[in-house]
Coordinates of C-alpha atoms in Angstrom, one line a residue:
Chain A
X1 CA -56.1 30.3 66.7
X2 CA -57.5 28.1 63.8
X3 CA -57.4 24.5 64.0
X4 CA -54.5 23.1 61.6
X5 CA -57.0 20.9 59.8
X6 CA -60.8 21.7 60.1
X7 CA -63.6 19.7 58.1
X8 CA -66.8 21.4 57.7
X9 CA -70.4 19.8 56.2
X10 CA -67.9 18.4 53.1
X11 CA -70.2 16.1 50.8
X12 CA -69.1 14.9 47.5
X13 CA -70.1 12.7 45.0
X14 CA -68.1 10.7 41.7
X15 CA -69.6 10.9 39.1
X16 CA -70.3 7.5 37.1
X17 CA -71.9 6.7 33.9
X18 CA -74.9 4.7 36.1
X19 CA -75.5 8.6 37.6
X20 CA -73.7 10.4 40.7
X21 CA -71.8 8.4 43.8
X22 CA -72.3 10.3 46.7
X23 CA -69.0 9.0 48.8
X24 CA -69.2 11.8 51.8
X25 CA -71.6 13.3 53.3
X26 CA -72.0 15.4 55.8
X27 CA -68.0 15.3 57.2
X28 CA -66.6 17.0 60.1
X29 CA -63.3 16.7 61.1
X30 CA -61.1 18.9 62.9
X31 CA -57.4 18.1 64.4
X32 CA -54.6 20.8 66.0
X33 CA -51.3 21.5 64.9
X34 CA -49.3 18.5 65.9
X35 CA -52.3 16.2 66.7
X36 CA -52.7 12.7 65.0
X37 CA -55.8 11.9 63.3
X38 CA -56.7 8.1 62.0
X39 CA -59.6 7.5 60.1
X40 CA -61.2 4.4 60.3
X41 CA -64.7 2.9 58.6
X42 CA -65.7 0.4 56.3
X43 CA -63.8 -0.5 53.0
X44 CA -64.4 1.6 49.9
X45 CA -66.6 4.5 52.3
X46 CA -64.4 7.6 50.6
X47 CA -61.1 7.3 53.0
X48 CA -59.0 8.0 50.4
X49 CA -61.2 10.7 49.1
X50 CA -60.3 12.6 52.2
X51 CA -57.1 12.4 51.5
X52 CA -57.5 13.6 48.5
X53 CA -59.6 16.6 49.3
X54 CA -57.0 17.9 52.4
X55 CA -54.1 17.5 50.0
X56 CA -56.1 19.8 47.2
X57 CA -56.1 17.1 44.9
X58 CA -59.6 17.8 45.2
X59 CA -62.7 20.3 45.6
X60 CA -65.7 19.1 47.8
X61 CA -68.8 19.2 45.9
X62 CA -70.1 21.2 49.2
X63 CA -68.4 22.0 52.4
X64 CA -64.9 23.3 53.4
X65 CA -61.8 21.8 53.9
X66 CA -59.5 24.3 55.7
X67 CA -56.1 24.1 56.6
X68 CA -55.0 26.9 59.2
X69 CA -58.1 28.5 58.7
X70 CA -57.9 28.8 54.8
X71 CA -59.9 27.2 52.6
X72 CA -58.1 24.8 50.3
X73 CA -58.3 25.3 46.7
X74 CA -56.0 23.4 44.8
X75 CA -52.7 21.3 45.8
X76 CA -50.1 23.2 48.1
X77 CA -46.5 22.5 49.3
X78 CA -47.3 22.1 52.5
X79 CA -48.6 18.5 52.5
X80 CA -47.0 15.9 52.4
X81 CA -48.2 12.1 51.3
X82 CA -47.4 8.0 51.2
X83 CA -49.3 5.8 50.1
X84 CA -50.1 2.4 50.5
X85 CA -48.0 1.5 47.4
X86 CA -44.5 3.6 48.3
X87 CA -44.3 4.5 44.5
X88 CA -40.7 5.1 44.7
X89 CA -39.2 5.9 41.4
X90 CA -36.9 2.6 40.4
X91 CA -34.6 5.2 37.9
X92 CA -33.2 6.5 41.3
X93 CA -31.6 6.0 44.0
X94 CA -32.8 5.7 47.5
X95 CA -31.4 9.6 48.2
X96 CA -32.5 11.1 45.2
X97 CA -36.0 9.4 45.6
X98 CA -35.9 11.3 49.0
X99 CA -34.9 14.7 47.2
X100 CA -37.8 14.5 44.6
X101 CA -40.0 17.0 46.4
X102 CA -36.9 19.1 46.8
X103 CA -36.9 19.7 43.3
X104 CA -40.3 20.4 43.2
X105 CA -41.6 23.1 46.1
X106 CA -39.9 26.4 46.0
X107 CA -36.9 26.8 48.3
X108 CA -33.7 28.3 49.2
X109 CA -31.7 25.1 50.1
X110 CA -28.6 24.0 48.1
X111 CA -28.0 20.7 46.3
X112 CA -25.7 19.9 49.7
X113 CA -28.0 20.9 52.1
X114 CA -30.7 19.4 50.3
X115 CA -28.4 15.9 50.1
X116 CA -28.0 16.6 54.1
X117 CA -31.6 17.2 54.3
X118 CA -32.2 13.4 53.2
X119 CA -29.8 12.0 54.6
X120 CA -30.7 13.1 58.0
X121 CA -34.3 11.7 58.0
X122 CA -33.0 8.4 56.1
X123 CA -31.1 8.3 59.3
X124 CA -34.2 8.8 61.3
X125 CA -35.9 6.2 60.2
X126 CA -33.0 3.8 60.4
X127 CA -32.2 3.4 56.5
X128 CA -28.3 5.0 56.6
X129 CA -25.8 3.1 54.2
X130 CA -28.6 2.4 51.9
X131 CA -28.8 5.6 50.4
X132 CA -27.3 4.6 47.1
X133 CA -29.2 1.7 47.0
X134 CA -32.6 0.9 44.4
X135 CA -36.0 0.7 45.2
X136 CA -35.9 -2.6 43.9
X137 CA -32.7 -3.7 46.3
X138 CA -34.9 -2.8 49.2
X139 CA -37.8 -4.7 51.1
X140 CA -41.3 -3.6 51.2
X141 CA -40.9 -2.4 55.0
X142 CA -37.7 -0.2 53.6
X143 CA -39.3 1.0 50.9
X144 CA -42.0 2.4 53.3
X145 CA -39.2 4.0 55.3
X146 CA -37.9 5.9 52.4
X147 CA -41.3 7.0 51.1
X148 CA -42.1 8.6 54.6
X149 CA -38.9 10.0 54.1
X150 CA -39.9 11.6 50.9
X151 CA -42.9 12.7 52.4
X152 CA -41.3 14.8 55.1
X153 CA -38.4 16.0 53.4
X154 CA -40.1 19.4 52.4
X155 CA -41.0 19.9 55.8
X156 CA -44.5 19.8 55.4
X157 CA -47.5 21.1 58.3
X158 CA -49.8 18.1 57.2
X159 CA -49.0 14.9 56.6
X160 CA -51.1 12.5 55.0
X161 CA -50.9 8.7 55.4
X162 CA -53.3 6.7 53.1
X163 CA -52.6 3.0 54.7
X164 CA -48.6 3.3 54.3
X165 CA -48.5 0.2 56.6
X166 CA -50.9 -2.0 55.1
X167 CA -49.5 -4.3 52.5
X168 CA -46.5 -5.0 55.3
X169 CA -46.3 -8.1 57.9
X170 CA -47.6 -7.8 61.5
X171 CA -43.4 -7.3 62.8
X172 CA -42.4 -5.1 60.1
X173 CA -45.5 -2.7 60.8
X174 CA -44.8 -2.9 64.5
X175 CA -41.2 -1.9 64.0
X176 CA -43.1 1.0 61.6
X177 CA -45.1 2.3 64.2
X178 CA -42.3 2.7 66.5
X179 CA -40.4 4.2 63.9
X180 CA -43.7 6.7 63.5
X181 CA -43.6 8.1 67.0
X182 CA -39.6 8.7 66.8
X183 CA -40.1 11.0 63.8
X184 CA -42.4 12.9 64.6
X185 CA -41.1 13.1 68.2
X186 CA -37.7 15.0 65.4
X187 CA -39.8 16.2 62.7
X188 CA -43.1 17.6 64.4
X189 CA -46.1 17.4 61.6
X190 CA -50.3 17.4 61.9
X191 CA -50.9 13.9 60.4
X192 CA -53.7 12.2 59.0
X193 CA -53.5 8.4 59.3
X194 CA -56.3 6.2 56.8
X195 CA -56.1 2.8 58.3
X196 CA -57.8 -0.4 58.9
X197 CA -55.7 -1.8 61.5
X198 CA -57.8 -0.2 64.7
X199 CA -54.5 -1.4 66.8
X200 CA -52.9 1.1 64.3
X201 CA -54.8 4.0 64.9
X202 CA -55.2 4.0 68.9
X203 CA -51.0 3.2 69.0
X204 CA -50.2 6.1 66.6
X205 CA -53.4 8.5 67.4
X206 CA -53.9 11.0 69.8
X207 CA -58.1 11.1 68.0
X208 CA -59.4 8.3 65.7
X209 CA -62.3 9.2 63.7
X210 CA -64.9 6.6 62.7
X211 CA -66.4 6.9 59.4
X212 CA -70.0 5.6 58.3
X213 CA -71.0 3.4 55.3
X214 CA -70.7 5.0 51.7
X215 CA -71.7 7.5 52.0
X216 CA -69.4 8.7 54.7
X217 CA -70.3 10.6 57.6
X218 CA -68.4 11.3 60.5
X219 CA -69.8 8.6 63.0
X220 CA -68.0 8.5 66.3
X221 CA -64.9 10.2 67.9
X222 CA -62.8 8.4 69.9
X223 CA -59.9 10.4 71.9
X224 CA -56.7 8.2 72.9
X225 CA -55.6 9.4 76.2
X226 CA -52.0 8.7 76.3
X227 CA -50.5 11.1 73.4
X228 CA -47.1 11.1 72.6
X229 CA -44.6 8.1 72.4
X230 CA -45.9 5.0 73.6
X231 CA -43.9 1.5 73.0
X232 CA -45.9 -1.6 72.5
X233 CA -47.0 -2.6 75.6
X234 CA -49.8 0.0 75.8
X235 CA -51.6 -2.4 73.4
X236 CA -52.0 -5.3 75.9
X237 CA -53.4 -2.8 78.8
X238 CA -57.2 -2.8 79.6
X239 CA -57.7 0.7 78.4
X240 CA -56.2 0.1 74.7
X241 CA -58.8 -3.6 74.8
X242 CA -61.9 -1.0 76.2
X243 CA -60.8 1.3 73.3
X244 CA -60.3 -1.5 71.2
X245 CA -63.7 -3.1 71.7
X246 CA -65.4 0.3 71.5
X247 CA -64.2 1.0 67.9
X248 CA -64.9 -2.8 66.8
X249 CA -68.5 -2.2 67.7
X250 CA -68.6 1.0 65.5
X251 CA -67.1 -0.4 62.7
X252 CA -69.7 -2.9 62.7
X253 CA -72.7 -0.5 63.1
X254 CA -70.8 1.5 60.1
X255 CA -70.9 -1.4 58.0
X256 CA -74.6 -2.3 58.7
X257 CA -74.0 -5.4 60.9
X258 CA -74.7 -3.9 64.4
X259 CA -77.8 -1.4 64.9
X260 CA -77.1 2.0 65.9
X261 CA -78.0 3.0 69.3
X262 CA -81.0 4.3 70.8
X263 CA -82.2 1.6 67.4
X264 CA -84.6 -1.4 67.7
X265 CA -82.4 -4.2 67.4
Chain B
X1 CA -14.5 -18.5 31.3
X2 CA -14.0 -14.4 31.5
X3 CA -18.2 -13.5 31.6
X4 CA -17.4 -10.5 29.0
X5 CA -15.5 -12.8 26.8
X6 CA -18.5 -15.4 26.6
X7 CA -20.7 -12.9 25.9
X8 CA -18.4 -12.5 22.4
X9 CA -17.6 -16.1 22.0
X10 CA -21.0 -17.0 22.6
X11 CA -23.3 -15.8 20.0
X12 CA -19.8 -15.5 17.4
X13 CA -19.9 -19.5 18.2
X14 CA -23.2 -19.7 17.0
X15 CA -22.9 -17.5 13.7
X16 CA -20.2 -19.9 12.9
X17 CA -21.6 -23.0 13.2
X18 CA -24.6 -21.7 11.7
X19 CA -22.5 -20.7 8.0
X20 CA -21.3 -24.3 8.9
X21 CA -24.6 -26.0 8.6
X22 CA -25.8 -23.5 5.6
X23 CA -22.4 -24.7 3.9
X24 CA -23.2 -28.2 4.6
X25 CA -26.4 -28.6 3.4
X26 CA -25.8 -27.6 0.3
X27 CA -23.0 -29.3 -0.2
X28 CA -25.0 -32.1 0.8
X29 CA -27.8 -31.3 -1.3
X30 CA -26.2 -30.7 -4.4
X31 CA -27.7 -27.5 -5.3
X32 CA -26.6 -25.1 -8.0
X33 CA -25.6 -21.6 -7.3
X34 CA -28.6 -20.5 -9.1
X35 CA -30.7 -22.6 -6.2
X36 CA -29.0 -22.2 -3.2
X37 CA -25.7 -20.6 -2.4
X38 CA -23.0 -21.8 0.1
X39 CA -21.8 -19.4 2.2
X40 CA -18.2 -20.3 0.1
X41 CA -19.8 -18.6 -2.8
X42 CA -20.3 -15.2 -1.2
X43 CA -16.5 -14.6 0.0
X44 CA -16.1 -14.3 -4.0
X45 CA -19.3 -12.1 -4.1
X46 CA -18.8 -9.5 -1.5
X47 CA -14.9 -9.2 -3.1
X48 CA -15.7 -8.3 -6.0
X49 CA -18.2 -6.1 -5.6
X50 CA -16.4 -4.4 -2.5
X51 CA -16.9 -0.7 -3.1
X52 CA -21.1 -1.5 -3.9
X53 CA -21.3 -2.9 -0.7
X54 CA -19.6 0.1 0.9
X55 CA -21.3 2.5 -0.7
X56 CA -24.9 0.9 -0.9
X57 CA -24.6 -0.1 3.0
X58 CA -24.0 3.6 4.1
X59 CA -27.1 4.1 1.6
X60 CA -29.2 1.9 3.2
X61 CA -28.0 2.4 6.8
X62 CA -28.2 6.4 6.8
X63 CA -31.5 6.4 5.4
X64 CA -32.9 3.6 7.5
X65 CA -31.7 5.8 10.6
X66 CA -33.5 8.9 9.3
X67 CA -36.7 7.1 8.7
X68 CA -36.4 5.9 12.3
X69 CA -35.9 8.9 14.1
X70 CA -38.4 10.0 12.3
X71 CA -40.3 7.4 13.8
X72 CA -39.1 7.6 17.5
X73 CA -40.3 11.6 16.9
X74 CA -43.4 11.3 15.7
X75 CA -44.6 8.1 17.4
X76 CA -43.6 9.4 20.7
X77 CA -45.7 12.6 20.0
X78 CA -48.7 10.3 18.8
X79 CA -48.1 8.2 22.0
X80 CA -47.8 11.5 24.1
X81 CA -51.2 12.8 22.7
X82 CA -52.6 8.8 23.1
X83 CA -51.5 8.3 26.6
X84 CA -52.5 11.7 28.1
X85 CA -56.1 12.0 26.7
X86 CA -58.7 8.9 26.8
X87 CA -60.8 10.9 23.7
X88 CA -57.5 11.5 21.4
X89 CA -57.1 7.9 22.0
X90 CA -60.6 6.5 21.6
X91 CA -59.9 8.4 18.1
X92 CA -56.5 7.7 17.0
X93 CA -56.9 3.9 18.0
X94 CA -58.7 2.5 14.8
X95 CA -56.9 5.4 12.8
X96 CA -53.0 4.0 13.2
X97 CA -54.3 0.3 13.5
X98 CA -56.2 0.6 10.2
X99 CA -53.3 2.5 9.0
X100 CA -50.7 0.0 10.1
X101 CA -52.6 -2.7 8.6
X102 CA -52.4 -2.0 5.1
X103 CA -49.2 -3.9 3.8
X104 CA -46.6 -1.1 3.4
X105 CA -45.5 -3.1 -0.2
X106 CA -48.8 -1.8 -1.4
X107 CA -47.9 1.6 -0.5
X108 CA -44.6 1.7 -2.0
X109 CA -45.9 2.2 -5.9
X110 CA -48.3 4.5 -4.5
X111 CA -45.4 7.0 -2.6
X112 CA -42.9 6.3 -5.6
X113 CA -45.3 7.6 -7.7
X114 CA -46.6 10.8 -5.9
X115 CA -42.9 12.1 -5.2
X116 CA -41.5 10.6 -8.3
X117 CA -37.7 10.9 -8.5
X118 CA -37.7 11.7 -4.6
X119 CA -35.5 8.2 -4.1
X120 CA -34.0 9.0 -0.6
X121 CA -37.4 10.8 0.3
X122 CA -39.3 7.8 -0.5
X123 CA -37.1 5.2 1.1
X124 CA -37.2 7.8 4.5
X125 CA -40.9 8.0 4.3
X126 CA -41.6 4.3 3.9
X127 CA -39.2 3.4 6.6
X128 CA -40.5 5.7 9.0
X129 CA -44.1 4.9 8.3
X130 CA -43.6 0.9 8.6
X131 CA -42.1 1.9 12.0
X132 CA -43.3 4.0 13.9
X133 CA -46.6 2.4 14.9
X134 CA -45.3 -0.3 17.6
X135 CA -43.4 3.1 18.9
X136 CA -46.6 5.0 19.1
X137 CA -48.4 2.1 21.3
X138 CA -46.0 1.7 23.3
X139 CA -45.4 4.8 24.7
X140 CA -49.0 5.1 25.2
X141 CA -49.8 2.6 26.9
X142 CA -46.6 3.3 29.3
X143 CA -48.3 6.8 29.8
X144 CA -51.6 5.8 30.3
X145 CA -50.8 2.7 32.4
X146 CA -48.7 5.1 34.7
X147 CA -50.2 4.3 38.3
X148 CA -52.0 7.6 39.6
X149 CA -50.5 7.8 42.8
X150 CA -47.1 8.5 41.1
X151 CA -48.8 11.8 39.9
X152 CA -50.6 12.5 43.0
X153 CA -47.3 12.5 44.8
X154 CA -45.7 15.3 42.3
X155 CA -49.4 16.9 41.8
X156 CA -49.9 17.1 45.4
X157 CA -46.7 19.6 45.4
X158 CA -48.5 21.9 42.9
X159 CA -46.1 20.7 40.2
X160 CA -46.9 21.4 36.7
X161 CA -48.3 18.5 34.2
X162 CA -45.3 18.9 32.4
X163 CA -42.7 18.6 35.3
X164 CA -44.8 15.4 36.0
X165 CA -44.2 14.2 32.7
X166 CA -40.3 14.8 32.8
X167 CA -39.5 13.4 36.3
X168 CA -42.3 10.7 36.3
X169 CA -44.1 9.7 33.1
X170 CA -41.2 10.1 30.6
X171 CA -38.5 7.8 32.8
X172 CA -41.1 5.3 33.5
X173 CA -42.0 4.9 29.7
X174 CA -38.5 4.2 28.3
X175 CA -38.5 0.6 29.0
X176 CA -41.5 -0.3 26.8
X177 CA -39.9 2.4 24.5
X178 CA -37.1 0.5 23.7
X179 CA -38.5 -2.5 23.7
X180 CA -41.0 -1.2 20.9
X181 CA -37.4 0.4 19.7
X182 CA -36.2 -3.1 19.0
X183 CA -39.1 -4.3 16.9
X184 CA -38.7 -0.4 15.1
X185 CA -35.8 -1.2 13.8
X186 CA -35.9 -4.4 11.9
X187 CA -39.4 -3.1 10.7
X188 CA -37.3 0.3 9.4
X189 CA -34.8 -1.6 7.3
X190 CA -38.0 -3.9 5.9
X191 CA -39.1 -0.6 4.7
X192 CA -35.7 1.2 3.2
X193 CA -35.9 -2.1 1.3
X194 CA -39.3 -2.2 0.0
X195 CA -38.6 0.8 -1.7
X196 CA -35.2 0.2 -3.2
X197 CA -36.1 -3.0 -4.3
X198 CA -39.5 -1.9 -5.9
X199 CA -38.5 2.0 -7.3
X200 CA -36.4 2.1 -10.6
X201 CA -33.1 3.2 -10.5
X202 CA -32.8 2.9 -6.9
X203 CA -30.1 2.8 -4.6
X204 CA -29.3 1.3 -1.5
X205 CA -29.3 -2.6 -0.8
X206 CA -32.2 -3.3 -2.3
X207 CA -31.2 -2.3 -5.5
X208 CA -27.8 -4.2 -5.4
X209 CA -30.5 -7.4 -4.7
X210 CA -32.6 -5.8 -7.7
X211 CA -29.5 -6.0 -10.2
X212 CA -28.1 -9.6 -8.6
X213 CA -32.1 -10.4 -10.2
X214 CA -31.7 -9.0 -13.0
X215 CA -28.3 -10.6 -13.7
X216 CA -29.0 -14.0 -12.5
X217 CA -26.1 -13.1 -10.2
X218 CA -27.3 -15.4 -7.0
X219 CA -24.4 -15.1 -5.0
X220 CA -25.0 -11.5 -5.2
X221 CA -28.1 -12.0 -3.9
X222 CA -27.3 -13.9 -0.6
X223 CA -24.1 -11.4 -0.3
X224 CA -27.3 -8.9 0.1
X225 CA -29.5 -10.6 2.6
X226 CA -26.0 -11.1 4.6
X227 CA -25.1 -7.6 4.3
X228 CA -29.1 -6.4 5.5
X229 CA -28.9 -9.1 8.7
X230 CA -25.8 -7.7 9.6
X231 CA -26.8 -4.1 9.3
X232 CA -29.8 -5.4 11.2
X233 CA -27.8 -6.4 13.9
X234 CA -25.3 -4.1 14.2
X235 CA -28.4 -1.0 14.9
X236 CA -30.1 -3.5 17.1
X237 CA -27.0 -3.5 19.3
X238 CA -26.8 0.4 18.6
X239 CA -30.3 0.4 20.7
X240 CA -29.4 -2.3 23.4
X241 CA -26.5 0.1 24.1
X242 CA -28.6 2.8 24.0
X243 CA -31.3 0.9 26.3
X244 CA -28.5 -0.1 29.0
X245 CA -27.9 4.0 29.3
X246 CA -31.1 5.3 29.4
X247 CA -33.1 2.1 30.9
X248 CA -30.6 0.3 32.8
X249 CA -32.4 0.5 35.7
X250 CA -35.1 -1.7 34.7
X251 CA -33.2 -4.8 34.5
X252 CA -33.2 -7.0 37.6
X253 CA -29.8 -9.0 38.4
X254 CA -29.6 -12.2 37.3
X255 CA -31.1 -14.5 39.9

């Protein structure tokens, strides 16, 4: 049995007119089917690159990037994405912003069932009656909602979240989170969560992955013992404030302020 | 007051108290016809020379139209190969700017001349050519301004560059389309103009201006420039209409 996502020895580097930008190097990274990775690390260290290279968007200068044991070559249906910015298309409605995938990956579903398909996770994530609505009628926290929707609505094994939640207000995103563990409690997926909210990544996590300076190793590994569900509450118990404090000290030995251990300080 | 009925009143208001003004003043001013003339003077104008007006409006209109579709074709495809590819554009750039800088009345003798006799031909070409330019830049800049996560959502699906183009790039473009449609098509009728003004034996509105000239016939004249701004109007309103279909979505609701 193949992990769902596995990361082996992947290095790359931009290339800029000043001479090459080595953004990863040396990344490892693997996550089950159904598990819930967040990567964490310093701003501008080559999260979104990740992204990027499990989606097929692109190929690693070295390394692998395998999904289901298969090394990924170019962009496949089978992902699913949101960005920070939802992106939504303002030409269309709520529901047929949902659908847009639809149109795109191969299937076998009618107009109908693709319709019901939509409106069923709009549901979900608690944006019925606004399915004829603009982007530009909703708020930033709605739009969110509807471009998880979009993401999911092809059914996708992987999905990839780069920082969905992070232009939104502290209650909004809480009410996000929640509405993060309720789908995928209805609409199981692998997911892949960049963040910089560490509160973030241990509520929605079952692993969080630290990531170093640019350029970005894998640092540190950090497994969240309570998987599944969780309400809010977890993050006021002393194991979330031991995790808490553990992955506050990485960050800081990622970004160069707090010597590594087993380091002179 | 009914909203759809101010939106009539409104500007029809305005047009009126504007020929009052125009009236006015030269009433006041006591200018000759031969100056100035009143907006009385034209009634008399456009009556007697009815059937011109018909016939040199469709002439003007029609070939104004052609010269900007023309325009909309071949500046989209400019802006297409702009906005998609940073080299066509770093090369094209100085090309259409250097080319849309030289005064199109300059070119006029020049296109009468190679295509002599070609008088609908001409008046197409010059139309299209002082137009299309603002249509090219915009649409480029719309394409290449398009954020990069709207592809990666489509591109992440294994869709095609040209599906991208249809369900993302296209859409987004059309409001800086139109608005660059808007300038297009005043600059269009500047250009059916040049040339029927400027080539002998035109036809079309300018020539009708040409032979008030020639006549001393100022009334005539005005009649014209009345006859162009309402044309002007009346295919500016054609592409408002046209905007509301196509890029309604891009106006907010008044606040």
């Amino acid at each position: 049995m193949f992990p769902m996502i596995r990361i082996e020895g992947v290095r790359h580097a931009y290339k800029t007119p000043s001479g090459p930008l080595p953004v990863l190097d040396g990344l490892e990274m693997s996550l089950d089917e159904g598990g819930f990775s967040a990567v964490v690390g310093p701003s501008g260290c080559g999260k979104s690159t990740l992204t990027r290279l499990i989606s097929g968007l692109m190929k690693p200068d070295e390394g692998k990037v395998m999904l289901h044991g298969e090394v990924v070559t170019g962009p496949r249906a089978t992902v699913g994405m949101a960005f920070q910015n939802p992106v939504l298309l303002e030409w269309r409605s709520i529901l047929q912003n949902v659908i847009l995938p639809l149109e795109i990956v191969p299937n076998t579903l009618s107009k109908a069932e693709c319709e019901d398909r939509a409106r069923y996770l709009l549901h979900l994530v608690g944006l019925e009656g606004f399915e004829d609505k603009r982007p530009s009628e909703l708020s930033g926290g709605m739009r969110q909602r509807a471009s998880l929707c979009r993401a999911l609505v092809h059914k996708p094994e992987v999905l990839i979240l780069d920082e969905p939640f992070g232009a939104l207000d502290a209650f909004t995103r809480e009410d996000l989170w929640q509405t993060m563990h309720k789908v995928k409690e209805n609409e199981p997926f692998t997911g892949v969560l960049i963040t910089h909210d560490l509160r973030e990544a241990i509520f929605l996590a079952d692993q969080v992955v630290v990531l170093s300076g640019r350029p970005a190793r894998t640092q540190y590994l950090l497994d969240v013992p309570d998987t599944g569900p969780r309400d809010l509450e977890h993050l006021y118990t002393p194991e979330a404030a031991e995790m808490l404090a553990i992955l506050r000290h990485q960050i800081e030995i990622a970004q160069g302020r707090a010597p590594a251990e087993g380091e002179a300080a | 007051m009914n909203q759809n009925l101010g939106k009539v009143m409104v500007p029809t208001a305005a047009m009126i108290i504007f020929l009052l003004i125009w009236e006015a003043v030269v009433w006041a001013a006591g200018w000759p016809k031969y100056k100035m003339a009143a907006p009385s003077d034209l009634l008399p104008a456009y009556i007697k020379h009815w059937d011109l007006f018909v016939t040199m409006s469709w002439q003007t209109l029609w070939r104004t139209v052609v010269g900007l579709l023309l325009a909309v074709v071949v500046g989209t495809g400019f802006g297409m190969i702009m906005g998609f590819s940073r080299v066509m554009r770093d090369a094209l750039y100085p090309l259409l700017v250097g080319f849309n800088a030289i005064p199109k009345a300059t070119v006029v003798p020049i296109v009468a001349l190679m295509f002599v006799g070609a008088h609908d031909f001409n008046t197409v070409l010059i139309a299209f050519m002082i137009s299309f330019f603002p249509i090219a830049v915009s649409v480029s800049i719309g394409l290449s301004t398009l954020e990069p996560e709207y592809r990666d959502i489509l591109r992440s699906l294994g869709a095609s560059q040209s599906t991208i183009f249809w369900k993302i790039a296209l859409p987004k473009t059309l409001p800086e389309f139109f608005g660059a449609m808007k300038v297009a098509v005043t600059l269009a009728f500047i250009g059916t103009n040049l040339m029927e003004i400027v080539s002998p034996h035109g036809r079309g509105l300018g020539a009708l201006f040409d032979s008030g000239k020639t006549n001393s016939d100022y009334p005539l004249m005005f009649a014209v420039l009345i006859a162009l701004a309402v044309l002007g109007i009346l295919l500016y309103y054609v592409v408002v209409a046209l905007e509301k279909i196509f890029a309604g979505w891009a106006e907010r609701p008044a606040q």
